[in-house]
PDB file of N, CA and C in Angstrom:
ATOM      1  N   MET A1415      11.704 -13.924   5.271  1.00 70.00           N
ATOM      2  CA  MET A1415      12.630 -12.952   5.157  1.00 70.00           C
ATOM      3  C   MET A1415      13.432 -12.893   5.995  1.00 70.00           C
ATOM      4  N   SER A1416      14.836 -12.956   6.383  1.00 79.00           N
ATOM      5  CA  SER A1416      15.693 -12.319   7.711  1.00 79.00           C
ATOM      6  C   SER A1416      16.115 -11.412   7.150  1.00 79.00           C
ATOM      7  N   ASP A1417      16.687 -11.066   8.585  1.00 76.00           N
ATOM      8  CA  ASP A1417      17.211  -9.626   8.838  1.00 76.00           C
ATOM      9  C   ASP A1417      18.266  -9.190   7.937  1.00 76.00           C
ATOM     10  N   THR A1418      19.331 -10.083   7.227  1.00 86.00           N
ATOM     11  CA  THR A1418      20.202  -9.937   6.552  1.00 86.00           C
ATOM     12  C   THR A1418      19.564  -9.363   5.421  1.00 86.00           C
ATOM     13  N   ASP A1419      18.407 -10.343   4.821  1.00 89.00           N
ATOM     14  CA  ASP A1419      18.039 -10.334   3.689  1.00 89.00           C
ATOM     15  C   ASP A1419      17.183  -8.639   3.597  1.00 89.00           C
ATOM     16  N   VAL A1420      16.789  -8.371   4.412  1.00 89.00           N
ATOM     17  CA  VAL A1420      16.213  -6.868   4.646  1.00 89.00           C
ATOM     18  C   VAL A1420      17.526  -5.799   4.611  1.00 89.00           C
ATOM     19  N   SER A1421      18.430  -5.815   5.177  1.00 89.00           N
ATOM     20  CA  SER A1421      19.483  -5.084   5.145  1.00 89.00           C
ATOM     21  C   SER A1421      20.022  -4.683   3.808  1.00 89.00           C
ATOM     22  N   VAL A1422      20.199  -5.980   3.159  1.00 90.00           N
ATOM     23  CA  VAL A1422      20.626  -6.046   2.117  1.00 90.00           C
ATOM     24  C   VAL A1422      19.897  -5.129   1.001  1.00 90.00           C
ATOM     25  N   PHE A1423      18.600  -5.451   1.086  1.00 90.00           N
ATOM     26  CA  PHE A1423      17.503  -4.534   0.280  1.00 90.00           C
ATOM     27  C   PHE A1423      17.534  -3.156   0.702  1.00 90.00           C
ATOM     28  N   LEU A1424      17.551  -2.876   1.793  1.00 89.00           N
ATOM     29  CA  LEU A1424      17.381  -1.410   2.071  1.00 89.00           C
ATOM     30  C   LEU A1424      18.650  -0.776   1.730  1.00 89.00           C
ATOM     31  N   MET A1425      19.950  -1.406   1.726  1.00 91.00           N
ATOM     32  CA  MET A1425      21.297  -0.680   1.469  1.00 91.00           C
ATOM     33  C   MET A1425      21.203  -0.346  -0.225  1.00 91.00           C
ATOM     34  N   GLN A1426      20.374  -1.007  -1.167  1.00 92.00           N
ATOM     35  CA  GLN A1426      20.096  -0.936  -2.392  1.00 92.00           C
ATOM     36  C   GLN A1426      19.462   0.301  -2.709  1.00 92.00           C
ATOM     37  N   LEU A1427      18.690   0.971  -1.635  1.00 92.00           N
ATOM     38  CA  LEU A1427      17.797   2.127  -2.003  1.00 92.00           C
ATOM     39  C   LEU A1427      18.359   3.115  -1.795  1.00 92.00           C
ATOM     40  N   GLU A1428      17.851   4.446  -2.641  1.00 94.00           N
ATOM     41  CA  GLU A1428      18.508   5.735  -2.458  1.00 94.00           C
ATOM     42  C   GLU A1428      18.011   6.252  -1.321  1.00 94.00           C
ATOM     43  N   LEU A1429      18.677   7.512  -0.894  1.00 94.00           N
ATOM     44  CA  LEU A1429      18.225   8.190   0.336  1.00 94.00           C
ATOM     45  C   LEU A1429      16.867   8.740   0.327  1.00 94.00           C
ATOM     46  N   GLU A1430      16.253   9.277  -0.722  1.00 95.00           N
ATOM     47  CA  GLU A1430      14.970   9.771  -0.901  1.00 95.00           C
ATOM     48  C   GLU A1430      13.946   8.631  -0.769  1.00 95.00           C
ATOM     49  N   GLN A1431      14.618   7.131  -1.354  1.00 95.00           N
ATOM     50  CA  GLN A1431      13.370   5.918  -1.103  1.00 95.00           C
ATOM     51  C   GLN A1431      13.251   6.020   0.392  1.00 95.00           C
ATOM     52  N   LEU A1432      14.611   5.778   0.974  1.00 94.00           N
ATOM     53  CA  LEU A1432      14.505   5.449   2.404  1.00 94.00           C
ATOM     54  C   LEU A1432      13.862   6.632   3.388  1.00 94.00           C
ATOM     55  N   ASP A1433      13.816   7.860   3.233  1.00 95.00           N
ATOM     56  CA  ASP A1433      12.985   8.843   3.630  1.00 95.00           C
ATOM     57  C   ASP A1433      11.649   8.800   3.445  1.00 95.00           C
ATOM     58  N   LYS A1434      11.440   8.135   2.340  1.00 96.00           N
ATOM     59  CA  LYS A1434       9.732   7.904   1.979  1.00 96.00           C
ATOM     60  C   LYS A1434       9.555   6.690   2.784  1.00 96.00           C
ATOM     61  N   ILE A1435      10.014   5.731   2.947  1.00 94.00           N
ATOM     62  CA  ILE A1435       9.458   4.669   3.712  1.00 94.00           C
ATOM     63  C   ILE A1435       9.763   4.857   5.137  1.00 94.00           C
ATOM     64  N   THR A1436      10.762   5.828   5.874  1.00 95.00           N
ATOM     65  CA  THR A1436      10.535   6.155   7.282  1.00 95.00           C
ATOM     66  C   THR A1436       9.270   7.096   7.552  1.00 95.00           C
ATOM     67  N   ALA A1437       9.134   7.715   6.568  1.00 97.00           N
ATOM     68  CA  ALA A1437       7.863   8.457   6.663  1.00 97.00           C
ATOM     69  C   ALA A1437       6.428   7.894   6.637  1.00 97.00           C
ATOM     70  N   ASP A1438       6.385   6.684   5.549  1.00 96.00           N
ATOM     71  CA  ASP A1438       5.387   5.955   5.634  1.00 96.00           C
ATOM     72  C   ASP A1438       5.188   5.136   6.916  1.00 96.00           C
ATOM     73  N   LEU A1439       6.488   4.795   7.287  1.00 95.00           N
ATOM     74  CA  LEU A1439       6.405   3.645   8.543  1.00 95.00           C
ATOM     75  C   LEU A1439       5.792   4.674  10.140  1.00 95.00           C
ATOM     76  N   GLN A1440       6.250   5.971   9.924  1.00 97.00           N
ATOM     77  CA  GLN A1440       5.782   6.910  11.019  1.00 97.00           C
ATOM     78  C   GLN A1440       4.481   7.015  10.986  1.00 97.00           C
ATOM     79  N   LEU A1441       4.234   7.266   9.895  1.00 97.00           N
ATOM     80  CA  LEU A1441       2.502   7.518   9.547  1.00 97.00           C
ATOM     81  C   LEU A1441       1.654   6.434  10.076  1.00 97.00           C
ATOM     82  N   ARG A1442       1.992   5.185   9.683  1.00 97.00           N
ATOM     83  CA  ARG A1442       1.199   3.944  10.295  1.00 97.00           C
ATOM     84  C   ARG A1442       1.240   4.107  11.627  1.00 97.00           C
ATOM     85  N   ALA A1443       2.660   4.362  12.062  1.00 96.00           N
ATOM     86  CA  ALA A1443       2.601   3.951  13.491  1.00 96.00           C
ATOM     87  C   ALA A1443       1.805   4.905  14.386  1.00 96.00           C
ATOM     88  N   GLU A1444       1.551   6.394  13.848  1.00 96.00           N
ATOM     89  CA  GLU A1444       0.539   6.996  14.449  1.00 96.00           C
ATOM     90  C   GLU A1444      -0.909   6.728  14.166  1.00 96.00           C
ATOM     91  N   GLN A1445      -1.279   6.229  13.178  1.00 96.00           N
ATOM     92  CA  GLN A1445      -2.588   5.720  12.663  1.00 96.00           C
ATOM     93  C   GLN A1445      -2.911   4.550  13.864  1.00 96.00           C
ATOM     94  N   ARG A1446      -2.142   3.845  13.728  1.00 95.00           N
ATOM     95  CA  ARG A1446      -2.138   2.451  14.993  1.00 95.00           C
ATOM     96  C   ARG A1446      -2.137   3.087  16.164  1.00 95.00           C
ATOM     97  N   ALA A1447      -1.430   3.876  16.793  1.00 94.00           N
ATOM     98  CA  ALA A1447      -1.610   4.441  17.859  1.00 94.00           C
ATOM     99  C   ALA A1447      -2.825   5.177  18.265  1.00 94.00           C
ATOM    100  N   LYS A1448      -3.386   5.803  17.007  1.00 93.00           N
ATOM    101  CA  LYS A1448      -4.913   6.455  17.251  1.00 93.00           C
ATOM    102  C   LYS A1448      -5.774   5.403  17.215  1.00 93.00           C
ATOM    103  N   GLU A1449      -5.627   4.443  16.538  1.00 91.00           N
ATOM    104  CA  GLU A1449      -6.959   3.428  16.398  1.00 91.00           C
ATOM    105  C   GLU A1449      -6.896   2.731  18.165  1.00 91.00           C
ATOM    106  N   GLN A1450      -5.552   2.454  18.529  1.00 89.00           N
ATOM    107  CA  GLN A1450      -5.592   1.807  19.635  1.00 89.00           C
ATOM    108  C   GLN A1450      -6.249   2.728  21.213  1.00 89.00           C
ATOM    109  N   ALA A1451      -5.738   4.277  20.697  1.00 88.00           N
ATOM    110  CA  ALA A1451      -6.456   4.686  21.903  1.00 88.00           C
ATOM    111  C   ALA A1451      -8.046   5.055  21.677  1.00 88.00           C
ATOM    112  N   GLU A1452      -8.102   4.937  20.545  1.00 84.00           N
ATOM    113  CA  GLU A1452      -9.780   4.765  20.465  1.00 84.00           C
ATOM    114  C   GLU A1452     -10.499   3.759  20.901  1.00 84.00           C
ATOM    115  N   GLN A1453      -9.763   2.736  20.637  1.00 81.00           N
ATOM    116  CA  GLN A1453     -10.251   1.076  21.220  1.00 81.00           C
ATOM    117  C   GLN A1453     -10.459   1.402  22.549  1.00 81.00           C
ATOM    118  N   LYS A1454      -9.680   1.696  23.232  1.00 80.00           N
ATOM    119  CA  LYS A1454      -9.643   1.930  24.663  1.00 80.00           C
ATOM    120  C   LYS A1454     -10.638   3.183  25.221  1.00 80.00           C
ATOM    121  N   SER A1455     -10.861   3.970  24.358  1.00 77.00           N
ATOM    122  CA  SER A1455     -11.568   5.012  25.126  1.00 77.00           C
ATOM    123  C   SER A1455     -13.093   4.480  24.649  1.00 77.00           C
ATOM    124  N   LYS A1456     -13.577   3.416  23.961  1.00 72.00           N
ATOM    125  CA  LYS A1456     -15.013   2.994  23.674  1.00 72.00           C
ATOM    126  C   LYS A1456     -15.268   2.301  24.845  1.00 72.00           C
ATOM    127  N   PRO A1457     -16.644   2.508  25.213  1.00 67.00           N
ATOM    128  CA  PRO A1457     -17.433   1.896  26.552  1.00 67.00           C
ATOM    129  C   PRO A1457     -17.428   0.351  26.084  1.00 67.00           C
ATOM    130  N   ARG A1458     -16.952  -0.402  26.964  1.00 67.00           N
ATOM    131  CA  ARG A1458     -17.056  -1.605  26.636  1.00 67.00           C
ATOM    132  C   ARG A1458     -18.500  -2.313  26.876  1.00 67.00           C
ATOM    133  N   PHE A1459     -19.595  -1.692  27.297  1.00 62.00           N
ATOM    134  CA  PHE A1459     -20.814  -2.319  27.548  1.00 62.00           C
ATOM    135  C   PHE A1459     -21.585  -1.177  27.032  1.00 62.00           C
ATOM    136  N   PRO A1460     -22.868  -1.660  26.429  1.00 50.00           N
ATOM    137  CA  PRO A1460     -23.859  -0.921  25.607  1.00 50.00           C
ATOM    138  C   PRO A1460     -24.404   0.158  26.895  1.00 50.00           C
ATOM    139  N   PRO A1461     -24.723   1.614  26.122  1.00 55.00           N
ATOM    140  CA  PRO A1461     -25.428   2.387  27.396  1.00 55.00           C
ATOM    141  C   PRO A1461     -26.368   1.796  28.042  1.00 55.00           C
ATOM    142  N   SER A1462     -27.330   1.154  27.649  1.00 56.00           N
ATOM    143  CA  SER A1462     -28.594   0.652  28.551  1.00 56.00           C
ATOM    144  C   SER A1462     -28.386  -0.894  28.913  1.00 56.00           C
ATOM    145  N   TYR A1463     -28.326  -0.985  29.983  1.00 53.00           N
ATOM    146  CA  TYR A1463     -28.176  -2.159  30.654  1.00 53.00           C
ATOM    147  C   TYR A1463     -29.430  -2.911  30.778  1.00 53.00           C
ATOM    148  N   ASN A1464     -30.577  -2.485  30.678  1.00 67.00           N
ATOM    149  CA  ASN A1464     -31.655  -2.901  30.879  1.00 67.00           C
ATOM    150  C   ASN A1464     -32.107  -4.076  29.247  1.00 67.00           C
ATOM    151  N   ASP A1465     -31.461  -3.319  28.592  1.00 73.00           N
ATOM    152  CA  ASP A1465     -31.752  -4.040  27.300  1.00 73.00           C
ATOM    153  C   ASP A1465     -30.873  -5.300  26.634  1.00 73.00           C
ATOM    154  N   LEU A1466     -31.596  -6.490  27.009  1.00 74.00           N
ATOM    155  CA  LEU A1466     -30.663  -7.476  26.667  1.00 74.00           C
ATOM    156  C   LEU A1466     -30.191  -7.667  25.376  1.00 74.00           C
ATOM    157  N   ASP A1467     -30.901  -7.503  24.391  1.00 74.00           N
ATOM    158  CA  ASP A1467     -30.689  -7.422  22.948  1.00 74.00           C
ATOM    159  C   ASP A1467     -29.867  -6.642  22.447  1.00 74.00           C
ATOM    160  N   SER A1468     -29.498  -5.282  22.969  1.00 74.00           N
ATOM    161  CA  SER A1468     -28.444  -4.161  22.758  1.00 74.00           C
ATOM    162  C   SER A1468     -27.132  -4.650  23.167  1.00 74.00           C
ATOM    163  N   MET A1469     -27.208  -5.163  24.615  1.00 74.00           N
ATOM    164  CA  MET A1469     -26.120  -5.803  25.036  1.00 74.00           C
ATOM    165  C   MET A1469     -25.422  -7.140  24.502  1.00 74.00           C
ATOM    166  N   ALA A1470     -26.389  -7.993  23.887  1.00 77.00           N
ATOM    167  CA  ALA A1470     -26.169  -9.108  23.094  1.00 77.00           C
ATOM    168  C   ALA A1470     -25.557  -8.725  21.528  1.00 77.00           C
ATOM    169  N   GLU A1471     -26.020  -7.442  21.208  1.00 75.00           N
ATOM    170  CA  GLU A1471     -25.718  -7.279  19.720  1.00 75.00           C
ATOM    171  C   GLU A1471     -24.153  -6.551  19.949  1.00 75.00           C
ATOM    172  N   ASN A1472     -23.778  -5.873  20.968  1.00 72.00           N
ATOM    173  CA  ASN A1472     -22.687  -5.358  21.151  1.00 72.00           C
ATOM    174  C   ASN A1472     -21.639  -6.309  21.463  1.00 72.00           C
ATOM    175  N   VAL A1473     -22.072  -7.438  21.696  1.00 76.00           N
ATOM    176  CA  VAL A1473     -21.026  -8.415  22.300  1.00 76.00           C
ATOM    177  C   VAL A1473     -20.721  -9.071  20.658  1.00 76.00           C
ATOM    178  N   GLY A1474     -21.761  -9.192  20.007  1.00 77.00           N
ATOM    179  CA  GLY A1474     -21.748 -10.150  18.697  1.00 77.00           C
ATOM    180  C   GLY A1474     -22.226 -11.422  19.078  1.00 77.00           C
ATOM    181  N   LEU A1475     -23.278 -11.368  19.850  1.00 79.00           N
ATOM    182  CA  LEU A1475     -24.088 -12.649  19.861  1.00 79.00           C
ATOM    183  C   LEU A1475     -25.859 -12.223  19.274  1.00 79.00           C
ATOM    184  N   ASP A1476     -26.065 -13.534  18.947  1.00 80.00           N
ATOM    185  CA  ASP A1476     -27.536 -13.581  18.296  1.00 80.00           C
ATOM    186  C   ASP A1476     -28.331 -14.237  19.047  1.00 80.00           C
ATOM    187  N   LEU A1477     -29.298 -13.684  19.917  1.00 79.00           N
ATOM    188  CA  LEU A1477     -30.001 -14.375  20.695  1.00 79.00           C
ATOM    189  C   LEU A1477     -31.334 -14.854  20.391  1.00 79.00           C
ATOM    190  N   SER A1478     -31.693 -14.490  18.931  1.00 80.00           N
ATOM    191  CA  SER A1478     -33.073 -14.895  18.602  1.00 80.00           C
ATOM    192  C   SER A1478     -33.016 -16.264  18.376  1.00 80.00           C
ATOM    193  N   SER A1479     -31.887 -17.045  18.146  1.00 79.00           N
ATOM    194  CA  SER A1479     -31.879 -18.370  17.583  1.00 79.00           C
ATOM    195  C   SER A1479     -32.112 -19.142  19.334  1.00 79.00           C
ATOM    196  N   LEU A1480     -31.409 -18.571  20.155  1.00 77.00           N
ATOM    197  CA  LEU A1480     -31.560 -18.973  21.199  1.00 77.00           C
ATOM    198  C   LEU A1480     -33.144 -19.000  22.122  1.00 77.00           C
ATOM    199  N   ILE A1481     -33.530 -18.049  21.860  1.00 80.00           N
ATOM    200  CA  ILE A1481     -34.724 -17.634  22.035  1.00 80.00           C
ATOM    201  C   ILE A1481     -35.853 -18.680  21.490  1.00 80.00           C
ATOM    202  N   LYS A1482     -35.557 -18.665  20.082  1.00 81.00           N
ATOM    203  CA  LYS A1482     -36.791 -19.823  19.525  1.00 81.00           C
ATOM    204  C   LYS A1482     -36.574 -21.223  19.987  1.00 81.00           C
ATOM    205  N   ASP A1483     -35.378 -21.300  20.366  1.00 80.00           N
ATOM    206  CA  ASP A1483     -34.951 -22.710  20.693  1.00 80.00           C
ATOM    207  C   ASP A1483     -35.721 -23.091  22.049  1.00 80.00           C
ATOM    208  N   ILE A1484     -35.720 -22.236  22.930  1.00 82.00           N
ATOM    209  CA  ILE A1484     -36.496 -22.311  24.227  1.00 82.00           C
ATOM    210  C   ILE A1484     -37.843 -22.108  23.940  1.00 82.00           C
ATOM    211  N   LYS A1485     -38.373 -21.499  23.177  1.00 84.00           N
ATOM    212  CA  LYS A1485     -39.971 -21.698  22.943  1.00 84.00           C
ATOM    213  C   LYS A1485     -40.167 -22.855  22.464  1.00 84.00           C
ATOM    214  N   ARG A1486     -39.703 -23.525  21.432  1.00 84.00           N
ATOM    215  CA  ARG A1486     -39.668 -24.975  21.291  1.00 84.00           C
ATOM    216  C   ARG A1486     -39.903 -25.932  22.100  1.00 84.00           C
ATOM    217  N   ARG A1487     -38.859 -25.710  23.172  1.00 84.00           N
ATOM    218  CA  ARG A1487     -38.831 -26.834  23.905  1.00 84.00           C
ATOM    219  C   ARG A1487     -39.385 -26.534  25.265  1.00 84.00           C
ATOM    220  N   SER A1488     -40.398 -25.392  25.506  1.00 76.00           N
ATOM    221  CA  SER A1488     -41.265 -25.354  26.461  1.00 76.00           C
ATOM    222  C   SER A1488     -42.940 -25.652  26.269  1.00 76.00           C
TER     223      SER A1488
END
């Protein structure tokens, strides 16, 4: 969809519909800004640096298969 297609579509709408679209877009923009602010405020590391399992889980890694493989090889 090109810019001209969007412009033609928007010109066909009534003012009430345009107001609703504007309000919805503003709400989405506020929600996105809030989510991004929450993402930035979250700590990037788990609270405990001594617990390797919690660090791996926080990053999304599964160490159990790696540990099993190491035990098999030793």
